[in-house]
């Protein structure tokens, strides 16, 4: 396989790790823990894994002989830069404990465990993938591991391969399921430990114990590079407004981080929209007013960042989608009989007044998306809605009205972008390469210490890597009860953008200045070699949160 010069040089990069992991370690148990909420319920549901102490690994002068052990690993959900380094760290860790230990990767996500699809990960395979982006070493998938039958089927192959520990690398849902699996295997004395690792570019798996999910750092840096490039283009030609949608299924952490890195004219934060109960029209008016003010100063250009999940945070849209879901589920046959050209009018005539008016105000394409393309569960596929086009069309319409009224004197011409897949498999930044390798290595230490139901944790990551703290957090500690598909379930709390948190406050303090003036920052591409202030900076979000 032909490799780029960077790939070849990058393969030799040695990730920086916490000082404790450079020698033999001892596990130091901290205080016993409680779940973040609903303690009685969670305790009842996890009798074998509830309340365990936080673990920290410290340097030990005693090198203990560990028995050889087979370990399995699964990549779950969307790709995130650094996944291969988690596996490399895990591999090096179990080999350091005993050279005869073996690592098996389950193919294409949790489904590989259930369907018994796996491959042994040997040193030559691992070396091929060190410091590379992507999940292609073993692939990933979105099969949910949640049923007893799946757990039992998985146990068959774990027994066959003599695997004593399983590491699940995933987001909040996958780690919740990892914990349920840990509890189940412990309850039946299966002899299999389960350890989780925090992954997702969305950055929404974080809490008091987990500073960040891996991949967020690299993905945001890739998007910020491109946003910076667009801003320079935009500032050079001074003729376009760029509407840029950024990935992040639900939370707006990516949009916020990119705004902090690039200082765009506008960035919408979904959590604020929900908190302020903003309508689509209010969002459009907010954008149009900035466009008009900049135009009045002769600046017919600008940038707008839009989080992918925005639509579902607009309370009125949420209500419209809910009514549409119910209505179309009940009247599916009747709806399909109606001529395409008449479907829109039909829906407008059937919805309640508020929803009908909102639906009628939507551009044709978006309205069609809402009523036609549904997922297998009958839900609107909101991620397919081109929010960037929806907003720019509505802004354009409003500005045309204002032009007639003499309130807008400029030109408005829009370009659209969606950045998501471009960043999910990028070569991990130094931060992610180091963080991921350390998470994987720490997972091996948790396994060696006999732990199960823990998430690998590496903290203090705004300090130099030497000072990072490796350990493990009981997953039950991060859980609360939430309604999911009509049932109360124990889940890890999803971390949305906190409006009283330092990153949002830093953005809110500056956004008016960025809106009217042109304060663009051009972060440039991720640098893998060079001075530490260029190569090793964590995200602004993390720096502000930890300050
Ligand atoms: P994870 O939460 O599984 O890490 O995935 C996040 C994500 O990248 C979202 O940002 C995005 O909405 C979604 O995956 C896209 O999913 P898919 O890869 O299935 O198209």
mmCIF file of C-alpha atoms in Angstrom, residues 75-81 83 134-135 140-142 169-171 174 199-202 214-215 247 249 421 424-425:
data_model
loop_
_atom_site.group_PDB
_atom_site.id
_atom_site.type_symbol
_atom_site.label_atom_id
_atom_site.label_comp_id
_atom_site.label_asym_id
_atom_site.label_seq_id
_atom_site.Cartn_x
_atom_site.Cartn_y
_atom_site.Cartn_z
ATOM 1 C CA UNK A 75 -15.095 -0.124 18.225
ATOM 2 C CA UNK A 76 -18.676 1.097 18.506
ATOM 3 C CA UNK A 77 -20.553 3.875 16.672
ATOM 4 C CA UNK A 78 -19.233 6.773 14.602
ATOM 5 C CA UNK A 79 -15.543 7.034 13.750
ATOM 6 C CA UNK A 80 -13.379 9.367 15.823
ATOM 7 C CA UNK A 81 -9.681 10.169 15.346
ATOM 8 C CA UNK A 83 -9.341 4.861 17.872
ATOM 9 C CA UNK A 134 -10.050 5.852 11.014
ATOM 10 C CA UNK A 135 -11.424 2.677 12.526
ATOM 11 C CA UNK A 140 -17.065 -0.113 13.568
ATOM 12 C CA UNK A 141 -20.840 -0.475 13.664
ATOM 13 C CA UNK A 142 -23.962 0.725 15.407
ATOM 14 C CA UNK A 169 -14.666 1.885 22.764
ATOM 15 C CA UNK A 170 -17.794 4.002 22.278
ATOM 16 C CA UNK A 171 -20.041 6.934 23.162
ATOM 17 C CA UNK A 174 -22.200 2.138 24.064
ATOM 18 C CA UNK A 199 -15.144 8.083 22.260
ATOM 19 C CA UNK A 200 -17.095 10.554 20.098
ATOM 20 C CA UNK A 201 -16.217 13.604 18.042
ATOM 21 C CA UNK A 202 -19.462 15.164 19.363
ATOM 22 C CA UNK A 214 -11.416 11.335 22.240
ATOM 23 C CA UNK A 215 -11.661 12.559 18.654
ATOM 24 C CA UNK A 247 -21.605 17.672 12.785
ATOM 25 C CA UNK A 249 -26.027 14.886 16.343
ATOM 26 C CA UNK A 421 -17.237 13.144 7.695
ATOM 27 C CA UNK A 424 -13.973 11.893 11.738
ATOM 28 C CA UNK A 425 -11.072 9.883 10.338
#
